[in-house]
Short mmCIF file of C-alpha atoms and ligand atoms in Angstrom, two decimals:
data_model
loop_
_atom_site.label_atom_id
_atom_site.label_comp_id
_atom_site.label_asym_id
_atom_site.label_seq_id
_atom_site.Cartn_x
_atom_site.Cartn_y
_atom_site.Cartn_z
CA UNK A 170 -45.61 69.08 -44.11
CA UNK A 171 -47.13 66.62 -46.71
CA UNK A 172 -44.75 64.87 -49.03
CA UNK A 173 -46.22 62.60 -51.25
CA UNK A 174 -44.18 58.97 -52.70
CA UNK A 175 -46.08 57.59 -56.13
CA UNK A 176 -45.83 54.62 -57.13
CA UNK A 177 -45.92 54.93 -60.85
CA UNK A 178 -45.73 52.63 -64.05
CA UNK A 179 -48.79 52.93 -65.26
CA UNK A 180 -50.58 55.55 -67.41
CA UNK A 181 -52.64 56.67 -64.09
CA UNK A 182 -49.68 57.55 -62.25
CA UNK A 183 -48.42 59.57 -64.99
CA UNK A 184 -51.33 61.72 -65.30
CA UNK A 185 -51.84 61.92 -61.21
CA UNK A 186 -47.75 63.04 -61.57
CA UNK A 187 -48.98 65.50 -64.04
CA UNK A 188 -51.76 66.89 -61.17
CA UNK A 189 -49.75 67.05 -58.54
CA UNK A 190 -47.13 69.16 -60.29
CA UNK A 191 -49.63 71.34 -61.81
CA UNK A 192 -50.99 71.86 -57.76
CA UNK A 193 -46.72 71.92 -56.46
CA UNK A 194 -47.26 69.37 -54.00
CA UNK A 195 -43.99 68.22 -52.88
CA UNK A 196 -44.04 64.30 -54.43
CA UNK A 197 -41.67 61.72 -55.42
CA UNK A 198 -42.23 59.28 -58.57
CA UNK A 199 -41.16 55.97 -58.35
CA UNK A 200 -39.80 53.10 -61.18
CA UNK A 201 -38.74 49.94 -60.68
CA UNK A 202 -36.36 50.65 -63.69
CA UNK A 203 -38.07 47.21 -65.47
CA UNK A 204 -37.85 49.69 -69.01
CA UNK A 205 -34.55 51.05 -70.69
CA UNK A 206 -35.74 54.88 -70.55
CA UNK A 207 -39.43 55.23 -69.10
CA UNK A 208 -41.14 58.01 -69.69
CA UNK A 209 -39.72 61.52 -68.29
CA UNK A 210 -41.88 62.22 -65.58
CA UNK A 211 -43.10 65.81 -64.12
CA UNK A 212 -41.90 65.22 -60.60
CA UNK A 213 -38.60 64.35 -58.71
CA UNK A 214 -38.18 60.60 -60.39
CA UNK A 215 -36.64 57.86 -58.56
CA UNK A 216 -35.74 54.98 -60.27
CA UNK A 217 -35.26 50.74 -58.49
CA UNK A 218 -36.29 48.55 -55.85
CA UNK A 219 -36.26 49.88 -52.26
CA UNK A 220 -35.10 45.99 -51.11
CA UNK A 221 -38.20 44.47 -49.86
CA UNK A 222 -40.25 46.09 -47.07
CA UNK A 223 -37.11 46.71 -44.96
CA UNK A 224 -35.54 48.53 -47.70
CA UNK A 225 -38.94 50.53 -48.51
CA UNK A 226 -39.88 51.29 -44.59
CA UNK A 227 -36.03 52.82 -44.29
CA UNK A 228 -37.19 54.75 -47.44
CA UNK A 229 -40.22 56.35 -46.70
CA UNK A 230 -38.60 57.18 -42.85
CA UNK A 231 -35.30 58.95 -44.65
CA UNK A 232 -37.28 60.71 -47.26
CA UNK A 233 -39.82 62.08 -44.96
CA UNK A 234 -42.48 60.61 -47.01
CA UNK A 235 -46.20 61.32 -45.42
CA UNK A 236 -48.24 60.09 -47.94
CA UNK A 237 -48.10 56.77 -50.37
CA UNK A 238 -50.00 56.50 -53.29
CA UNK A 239 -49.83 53.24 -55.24
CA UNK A 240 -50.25 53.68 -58.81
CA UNK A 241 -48.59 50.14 -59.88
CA UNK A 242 -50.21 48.06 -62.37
CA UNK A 243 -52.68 45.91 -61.06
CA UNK A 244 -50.16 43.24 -61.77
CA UNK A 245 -47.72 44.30 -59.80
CA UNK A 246 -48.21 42.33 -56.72
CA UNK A 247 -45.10 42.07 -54.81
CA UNK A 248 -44.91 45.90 -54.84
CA UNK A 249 -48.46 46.97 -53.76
CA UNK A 250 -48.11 43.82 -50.79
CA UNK A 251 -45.18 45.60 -49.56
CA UNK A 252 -46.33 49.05 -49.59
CA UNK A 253 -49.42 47.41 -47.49
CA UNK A 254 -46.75 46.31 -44.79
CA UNK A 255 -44.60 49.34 -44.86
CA UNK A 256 -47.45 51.88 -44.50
CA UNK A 257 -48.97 49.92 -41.70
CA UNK A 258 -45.94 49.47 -39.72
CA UNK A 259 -45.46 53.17 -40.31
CA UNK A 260 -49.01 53.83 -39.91
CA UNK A 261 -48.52 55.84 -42.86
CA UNK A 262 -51.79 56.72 -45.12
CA UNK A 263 -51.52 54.64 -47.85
CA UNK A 264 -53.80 54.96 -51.09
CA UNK A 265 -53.98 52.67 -54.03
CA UNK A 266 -55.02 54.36 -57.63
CA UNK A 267 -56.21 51.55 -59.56
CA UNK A 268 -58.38 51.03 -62.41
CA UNK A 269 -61.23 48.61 -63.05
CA UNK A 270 -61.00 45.61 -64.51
CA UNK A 271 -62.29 45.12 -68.32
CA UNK A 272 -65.81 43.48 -68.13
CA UNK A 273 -66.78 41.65 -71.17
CA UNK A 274 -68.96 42.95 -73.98
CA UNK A 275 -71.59 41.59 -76.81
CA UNK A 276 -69.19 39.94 -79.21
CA UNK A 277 -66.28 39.47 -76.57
CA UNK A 278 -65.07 35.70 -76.89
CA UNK A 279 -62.93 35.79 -73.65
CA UNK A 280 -61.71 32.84 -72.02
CA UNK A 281 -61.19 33.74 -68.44
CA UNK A 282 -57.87 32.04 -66.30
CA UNK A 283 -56.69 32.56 -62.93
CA UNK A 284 -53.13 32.41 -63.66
CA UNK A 285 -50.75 32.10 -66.27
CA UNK A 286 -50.10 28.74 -66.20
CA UNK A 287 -53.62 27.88 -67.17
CA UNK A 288 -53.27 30.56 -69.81
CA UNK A 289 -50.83 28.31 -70.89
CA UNK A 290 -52.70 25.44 -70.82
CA UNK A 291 -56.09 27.14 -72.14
CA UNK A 292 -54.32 27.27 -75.62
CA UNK A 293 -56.39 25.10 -78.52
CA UNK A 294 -54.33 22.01 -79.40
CA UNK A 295 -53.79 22.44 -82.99
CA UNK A 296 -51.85 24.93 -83.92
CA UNK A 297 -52.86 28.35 -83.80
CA UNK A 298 -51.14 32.14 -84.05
CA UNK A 299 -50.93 33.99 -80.33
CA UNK A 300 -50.44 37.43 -79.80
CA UNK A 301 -48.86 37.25 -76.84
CA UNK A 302 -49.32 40.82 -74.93
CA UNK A 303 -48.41 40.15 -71.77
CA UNK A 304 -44.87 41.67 -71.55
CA UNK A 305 -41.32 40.13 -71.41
CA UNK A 306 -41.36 38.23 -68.07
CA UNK A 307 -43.22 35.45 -68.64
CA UNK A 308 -43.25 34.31 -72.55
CA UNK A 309 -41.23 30.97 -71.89
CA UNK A 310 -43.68 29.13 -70.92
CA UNK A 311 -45.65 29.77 -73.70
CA UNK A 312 -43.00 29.35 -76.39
CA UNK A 313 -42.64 25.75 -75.05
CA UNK A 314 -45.87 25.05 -76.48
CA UNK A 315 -44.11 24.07 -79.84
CA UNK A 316 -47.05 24.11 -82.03
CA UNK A 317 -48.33 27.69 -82.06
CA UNK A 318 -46.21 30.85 -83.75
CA UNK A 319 -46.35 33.76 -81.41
CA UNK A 320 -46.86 37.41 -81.71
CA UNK A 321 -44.69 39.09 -79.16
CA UNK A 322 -45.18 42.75 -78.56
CA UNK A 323 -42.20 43.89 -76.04
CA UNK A 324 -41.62 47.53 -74.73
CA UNK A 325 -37.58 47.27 -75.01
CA UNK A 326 -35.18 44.89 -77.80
CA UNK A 327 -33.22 42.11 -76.43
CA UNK A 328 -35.58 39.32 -76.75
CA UNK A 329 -35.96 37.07 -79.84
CA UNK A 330 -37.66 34.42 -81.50
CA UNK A 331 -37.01 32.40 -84.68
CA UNK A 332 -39.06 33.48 -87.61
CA UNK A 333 -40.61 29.80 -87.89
CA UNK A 334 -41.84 30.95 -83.81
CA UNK A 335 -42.77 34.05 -84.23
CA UNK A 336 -41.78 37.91 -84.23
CA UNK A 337 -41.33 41.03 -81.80
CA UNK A 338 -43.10 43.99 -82.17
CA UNK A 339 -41.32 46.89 -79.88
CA UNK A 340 -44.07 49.16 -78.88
CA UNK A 341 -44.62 50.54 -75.37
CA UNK A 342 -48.09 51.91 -75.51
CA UNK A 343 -50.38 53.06 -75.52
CA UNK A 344 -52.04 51.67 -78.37
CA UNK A 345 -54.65 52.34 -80.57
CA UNK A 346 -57.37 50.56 -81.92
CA UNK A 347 -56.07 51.26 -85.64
CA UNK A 348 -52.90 50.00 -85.30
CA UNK A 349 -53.71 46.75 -82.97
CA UNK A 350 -56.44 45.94 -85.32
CA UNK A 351 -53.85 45.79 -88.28
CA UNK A 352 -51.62 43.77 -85.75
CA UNK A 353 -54.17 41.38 -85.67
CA UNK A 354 -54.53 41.33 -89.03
CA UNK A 355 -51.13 41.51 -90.75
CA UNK A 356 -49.82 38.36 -88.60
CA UNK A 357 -52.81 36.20 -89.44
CA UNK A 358 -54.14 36.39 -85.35
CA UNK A 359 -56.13 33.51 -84.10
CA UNK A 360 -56.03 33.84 -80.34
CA UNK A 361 -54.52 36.62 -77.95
CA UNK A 362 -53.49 36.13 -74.36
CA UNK A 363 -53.66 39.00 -71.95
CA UNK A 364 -53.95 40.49 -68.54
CA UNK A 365 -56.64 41.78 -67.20
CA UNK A 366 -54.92 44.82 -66.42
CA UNK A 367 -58.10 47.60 -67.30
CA UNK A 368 -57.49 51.24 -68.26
CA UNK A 369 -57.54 52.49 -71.41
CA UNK A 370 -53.81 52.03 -72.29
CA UNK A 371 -53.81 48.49 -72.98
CA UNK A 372 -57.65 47.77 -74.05
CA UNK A 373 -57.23 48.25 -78.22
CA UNK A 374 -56.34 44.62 -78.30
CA UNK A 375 -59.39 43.55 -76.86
CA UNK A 376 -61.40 46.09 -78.96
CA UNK A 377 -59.77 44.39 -82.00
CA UNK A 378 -59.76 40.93 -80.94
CA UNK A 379 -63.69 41.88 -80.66
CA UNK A 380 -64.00 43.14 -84.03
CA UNK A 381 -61.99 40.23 -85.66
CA UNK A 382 -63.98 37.32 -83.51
CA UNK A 383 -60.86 36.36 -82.11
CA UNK A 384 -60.41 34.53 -79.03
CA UNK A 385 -59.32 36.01 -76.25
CA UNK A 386 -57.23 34.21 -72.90
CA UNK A 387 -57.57 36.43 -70.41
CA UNK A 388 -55.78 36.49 -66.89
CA UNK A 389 -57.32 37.59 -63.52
CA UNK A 390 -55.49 39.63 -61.63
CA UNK A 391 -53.83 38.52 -58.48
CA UNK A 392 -55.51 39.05 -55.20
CA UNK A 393 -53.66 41.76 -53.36
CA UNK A 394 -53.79 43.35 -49.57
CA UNK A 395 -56.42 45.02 -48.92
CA UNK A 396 -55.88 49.01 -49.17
CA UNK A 397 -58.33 52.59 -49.30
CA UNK A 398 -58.53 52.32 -53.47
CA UNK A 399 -59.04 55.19 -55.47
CA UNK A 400 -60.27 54.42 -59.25
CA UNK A 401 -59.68 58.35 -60.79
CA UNK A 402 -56.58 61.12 -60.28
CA UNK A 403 -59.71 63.51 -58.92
CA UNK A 404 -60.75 61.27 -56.21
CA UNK A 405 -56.64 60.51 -55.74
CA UNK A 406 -56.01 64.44 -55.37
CA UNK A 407 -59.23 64.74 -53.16
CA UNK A 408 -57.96 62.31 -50.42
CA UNK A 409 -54.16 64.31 -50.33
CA UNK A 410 -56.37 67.59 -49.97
CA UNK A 411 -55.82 69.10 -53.26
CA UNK A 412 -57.85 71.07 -54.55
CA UNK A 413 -59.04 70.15 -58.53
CA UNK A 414 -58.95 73.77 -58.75
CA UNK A 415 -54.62 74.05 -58.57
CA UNK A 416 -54.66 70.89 -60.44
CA UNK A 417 -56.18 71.69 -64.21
CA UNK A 418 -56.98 68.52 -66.03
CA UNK A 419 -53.80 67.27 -67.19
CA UNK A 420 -52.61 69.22 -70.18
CA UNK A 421 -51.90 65.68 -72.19
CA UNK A 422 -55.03 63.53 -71.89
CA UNK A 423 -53.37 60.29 -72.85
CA UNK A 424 -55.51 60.22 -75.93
CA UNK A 425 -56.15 56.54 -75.74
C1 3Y8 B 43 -41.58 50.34 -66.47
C2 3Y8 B 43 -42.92 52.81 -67.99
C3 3Y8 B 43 -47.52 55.67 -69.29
C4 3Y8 B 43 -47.57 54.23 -68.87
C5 3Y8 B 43 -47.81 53.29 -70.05
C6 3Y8 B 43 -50.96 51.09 -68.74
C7 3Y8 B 43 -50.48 51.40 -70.16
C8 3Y8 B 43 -48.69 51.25 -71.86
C9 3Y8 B 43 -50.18 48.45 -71.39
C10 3Y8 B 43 -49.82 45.07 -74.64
C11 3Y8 B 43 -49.73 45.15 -73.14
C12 3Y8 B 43 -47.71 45.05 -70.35
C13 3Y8 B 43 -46.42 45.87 -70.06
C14 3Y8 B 43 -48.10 47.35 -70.61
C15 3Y8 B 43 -48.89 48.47 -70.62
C16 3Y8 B 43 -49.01 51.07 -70.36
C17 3Y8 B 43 -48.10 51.91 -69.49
C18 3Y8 B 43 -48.57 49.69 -69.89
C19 3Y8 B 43 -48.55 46.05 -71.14
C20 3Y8 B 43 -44.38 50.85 -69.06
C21 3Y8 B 43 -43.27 51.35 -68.16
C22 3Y8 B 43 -42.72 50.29 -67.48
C23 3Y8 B 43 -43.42 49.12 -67.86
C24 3Y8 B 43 -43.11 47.77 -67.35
C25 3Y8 B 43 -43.71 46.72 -68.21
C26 3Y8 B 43 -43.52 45.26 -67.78
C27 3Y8 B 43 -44.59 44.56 -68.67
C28 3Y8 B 43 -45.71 45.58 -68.71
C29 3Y8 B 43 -45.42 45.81 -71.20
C30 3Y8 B 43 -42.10 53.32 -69.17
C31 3Y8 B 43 -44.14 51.11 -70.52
C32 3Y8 B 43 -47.41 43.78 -71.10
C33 3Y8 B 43 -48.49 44.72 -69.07
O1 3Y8 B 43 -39.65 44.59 -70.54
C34 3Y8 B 43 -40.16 44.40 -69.40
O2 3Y8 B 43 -39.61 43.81 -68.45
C35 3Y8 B 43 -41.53 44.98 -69.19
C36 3Y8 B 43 -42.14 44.72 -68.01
C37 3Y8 B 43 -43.76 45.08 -66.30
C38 3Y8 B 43 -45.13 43.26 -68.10
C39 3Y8 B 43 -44.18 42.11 -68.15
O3 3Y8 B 43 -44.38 41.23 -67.32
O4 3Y8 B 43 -43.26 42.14 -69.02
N1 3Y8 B 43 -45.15 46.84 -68.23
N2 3Y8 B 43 -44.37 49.40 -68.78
C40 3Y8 B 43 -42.16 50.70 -65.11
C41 3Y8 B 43 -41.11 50.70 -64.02
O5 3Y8 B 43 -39.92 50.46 -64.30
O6 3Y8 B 43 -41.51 50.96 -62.86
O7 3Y8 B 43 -41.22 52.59 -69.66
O8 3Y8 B 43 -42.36 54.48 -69.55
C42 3Y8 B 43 -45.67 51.47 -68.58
C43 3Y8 B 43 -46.91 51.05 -69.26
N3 3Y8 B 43 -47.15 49.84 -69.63
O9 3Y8 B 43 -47.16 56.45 -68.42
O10 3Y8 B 43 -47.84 55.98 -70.42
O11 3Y8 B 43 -50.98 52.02 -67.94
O12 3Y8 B 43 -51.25 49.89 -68.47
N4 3Y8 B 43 -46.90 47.24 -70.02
C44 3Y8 B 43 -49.95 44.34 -69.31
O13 3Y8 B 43 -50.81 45.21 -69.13
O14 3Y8 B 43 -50.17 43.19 -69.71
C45 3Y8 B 43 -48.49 45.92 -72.67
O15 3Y8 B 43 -48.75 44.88 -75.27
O16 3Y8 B 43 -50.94 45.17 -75.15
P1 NAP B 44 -43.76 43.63 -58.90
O1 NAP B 44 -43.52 42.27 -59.46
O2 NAP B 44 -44.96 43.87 -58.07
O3 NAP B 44 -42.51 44.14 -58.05
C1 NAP B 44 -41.28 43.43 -58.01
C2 NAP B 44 -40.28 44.36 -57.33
O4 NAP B 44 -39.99 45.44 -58.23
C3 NAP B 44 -40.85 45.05 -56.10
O5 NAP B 44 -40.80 44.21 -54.97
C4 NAP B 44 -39.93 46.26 -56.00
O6 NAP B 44 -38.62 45.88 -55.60
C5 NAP B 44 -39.81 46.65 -57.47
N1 NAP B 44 -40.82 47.63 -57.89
C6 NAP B 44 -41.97 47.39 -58.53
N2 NAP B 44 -42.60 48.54 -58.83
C7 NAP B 44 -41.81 49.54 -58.36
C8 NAP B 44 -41.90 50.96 -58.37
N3 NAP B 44 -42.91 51.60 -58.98
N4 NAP B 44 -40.89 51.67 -57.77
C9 NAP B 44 -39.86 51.04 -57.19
N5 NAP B 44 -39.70 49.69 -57.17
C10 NAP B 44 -40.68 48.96 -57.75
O7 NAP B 44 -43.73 44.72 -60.08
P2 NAP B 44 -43.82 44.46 -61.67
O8 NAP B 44 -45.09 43.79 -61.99
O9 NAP B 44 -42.51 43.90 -62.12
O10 NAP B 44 -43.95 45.99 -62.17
C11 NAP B 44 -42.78 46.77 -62.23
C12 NAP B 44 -43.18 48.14 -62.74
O11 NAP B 44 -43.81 48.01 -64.01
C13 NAP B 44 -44.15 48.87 -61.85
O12 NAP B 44 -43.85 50.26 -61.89
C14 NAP B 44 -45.49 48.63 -62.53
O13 NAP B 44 -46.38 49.73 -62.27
C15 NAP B 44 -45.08 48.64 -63.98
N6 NAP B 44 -46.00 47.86 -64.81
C16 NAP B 44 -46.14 46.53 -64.55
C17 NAP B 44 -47.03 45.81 -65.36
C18 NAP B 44 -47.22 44.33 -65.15
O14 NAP B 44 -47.83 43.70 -66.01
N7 NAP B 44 -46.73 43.76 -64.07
C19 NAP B 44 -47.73 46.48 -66.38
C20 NAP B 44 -47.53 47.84 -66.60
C21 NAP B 44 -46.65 48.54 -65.79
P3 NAP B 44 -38.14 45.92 -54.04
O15 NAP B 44 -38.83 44.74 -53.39
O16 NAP B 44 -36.65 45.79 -54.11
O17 NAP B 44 -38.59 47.23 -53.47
#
C-alpha cells in the first residue's frame, strides 16, 4: 500500500499537498517548524526534525512510509542530503520536486556568488541601502558591515535592528511585483541580496530590482546529492501513479 512522506516548505509542496488530497493518496506533510504557524496544510501535517538520518530512517520504517518526495527549498541542504541517505539505505524511492533556478534577463544587473560569505563581501564599499531577502538565519554577517542600512524582510517578529541600521518588514510570501517594487522604492533600495531559490514565490524582487536598475547579489545554490528530480506537481503525481485526472489543478493557483 503506497504511503507517501512530503517534504514541504515551499510553495510546490503546498500545491503537490493540495493534489494528492484532491486524488486521497494516503501522504504525510512535513515542517521543520522554522515558522511560528506555517501554513495549514491539506494533508496529515507533521511538524520538526526527525534527528539526523538515524532519526529520519526510524521514521519512514515506523510510519510505513513507501514513497519520499522532497519538496524543500533548494536551500535546504542538510535535509534533502539526508533524505538521499535514508532512502538509499531503505532503498526507498525517493523523488525531489524542485524548481529551476532564475536565469538572468535583458536589464538584470545580477552579481552572481557562490556562498554567502562572498555575498557579504560582494557589497560596494561606500555605503549603500540592502534589502536583505534572504531570511532570518544568516543576517549577522551582513549587519557587521557597519556602513550600509539594511532592509530586512522576515516571515515571523523577534528580530530587530536600530533605525540608524535598518528596519523589518514581516511578510511571508508570496509577494507581488506591486508591493516589492514599492519596497524598493519607499526605503530608497540600492542593492538586494538574494538566493537563488527559483519559483515564482520569491521572484518579484528580482522583477523589481530589474525595473529599478538595481543591483542584484545573488547566491548559488548549494550542490546537493544527486536524486530522480521532478520540476512540476504533474510530473511529481505521474511518478507516484496518480492519475492528473483524480487530481484537478489545484483549486488555489498560488496567484504569484
Ligand atoms: C517554514 C512555511 C507556501 C510556501 C511559501 C517559496 C515561496 C514564500 C520565498 C524574500 C524571500 C526566504 C524564506 C522564503 C520564501 C515562499 C514559501 C518562501 C524566502 C515559509 C515556511 C517556512 C519557511 C522557512 C523560511 C526560512 C527562510 C526562508 C523566508 C510557512 C514561509 C528568505 C528563503 O524565520 C526563519 O527562520 C525563516 C527561515 C528557512 C530562510 C532563512 O534562512 O531564514 N523560508 N518559509 C518551513 C518549515 O518549517 O518547514 O511558514 O508557511 C515557506 C515559504 N518561504 O506554501 O506558500 O516557495 O520559495 N522563505 C529564500 O528564498 O531566500 C523569502 O523575502 O523575498
Ligand atoms: P535545512 O538546513 O536543510 O535542514 C536543517 C534541519 O531541519 C534538517 O536536518 C531537519 O532536521 C530539519 N528539517 C528541514 N526541513 C524539514 C522538513 N520539511 N521536515 C522536517 N524537518 C526538516 O533546512 P532549512 O533550510 O532550515 O529549511 C527548513 C524548512 O524551511 C524546510 O521546510 C524548507 O523547505 C523551508 N524553506 C527553507 C528556505 C531556505 O532558504 N533555506 C526557503 C523557503 C522554505 P533533522 O536533521 O533533525 O531531521
Amino acid at each position: 500500500m503506497r504511503r507517501v512522506l512530503l517534504l514541504g516548505g515551499t510553495t510546490e509542496a503546498s500545491l503537490l499537498a493540495q493534489a494528492l488530497a484532491v486524488a486521497r493518496v494516503d501522504a504525510v506533510f512535513s515542517y521543520a517548524g522554522r515558522t511560528e504557524t506555517p501554513m495549514k496544510q491539506p494533508l496529515p501535517t507533521r511538524v520538526g526534525g526527525f534527528g539526523g538520518v538515524a532519526g529520519l530512517i526510524d521514521y519512514l520504517r515506523r510510519a510505513g512510509i513507501t514513497h519520499v518526495i522532497d519538496a524543500t527549498h533548494p536551500f535546504a541542504a542538510q535535509m534533502s542530503g539526508n533524505a538521499v541517505r535514508a532512502c538509499t539505505d531503505l532503498a526507498l524511492p525517493l523523488l525531489a520536486l524542485e524548481r529551476p533556478a532564475w536565469q538572468a534577463q535583458p536589464g538584470d544587473r545580477w552579481h552572481h556568488v557562490s556562498d554567502l560569505a562572498r555575498a557579504v563581501a560582494a557589497l560596494p564599499i561606500e555605503p549603500a541601502r540592502v534589502f536583505l531577502a534572504i531570511g532570518r538565519q544568516h543576517l549577522q554577517p551582513f549587519l557587521d558591515v557597519g556602513q550600509h542600512w539594511y532592509l530586512l524582510r522576515l516571515v515571523d517578529p523577534g528580530f530587530d535592528v536600530p533605525s540608524e541600521r535598518g528596519a523589518v518588514v514581516l511578510d511571508r510570501g508570496p509577494y507581488t511585483l506591486a508591493q516589492d517594487l514599492a519596497l524598493l522604492e519607499r526605503h530608497g533600495i540600492t542593492h538586494v541580496v538574494a538566493k537563488n531559490s527559483g519559483g515564482q514565490g520569491a521572484q518579484a524582487k528580482l522583477d523589481a530590482a530589474r525595473l529599478r536598475g538595481c543591483p542584484v547579489i545573488l547566491i548559488d545554490r548549494p550542490v546537493i546529492a544527486s536524486r530522480p528530480v521532478a520540476a512540476s506537481v504533474a510530473q511529481a503525481l505521474q511518478w507516484l501513479g496518480v492519475s492528473d485526472v483524480h487530481a484537478h489543478s489545484p483549486t488555489t493557483e498560488r496567484g504569484v
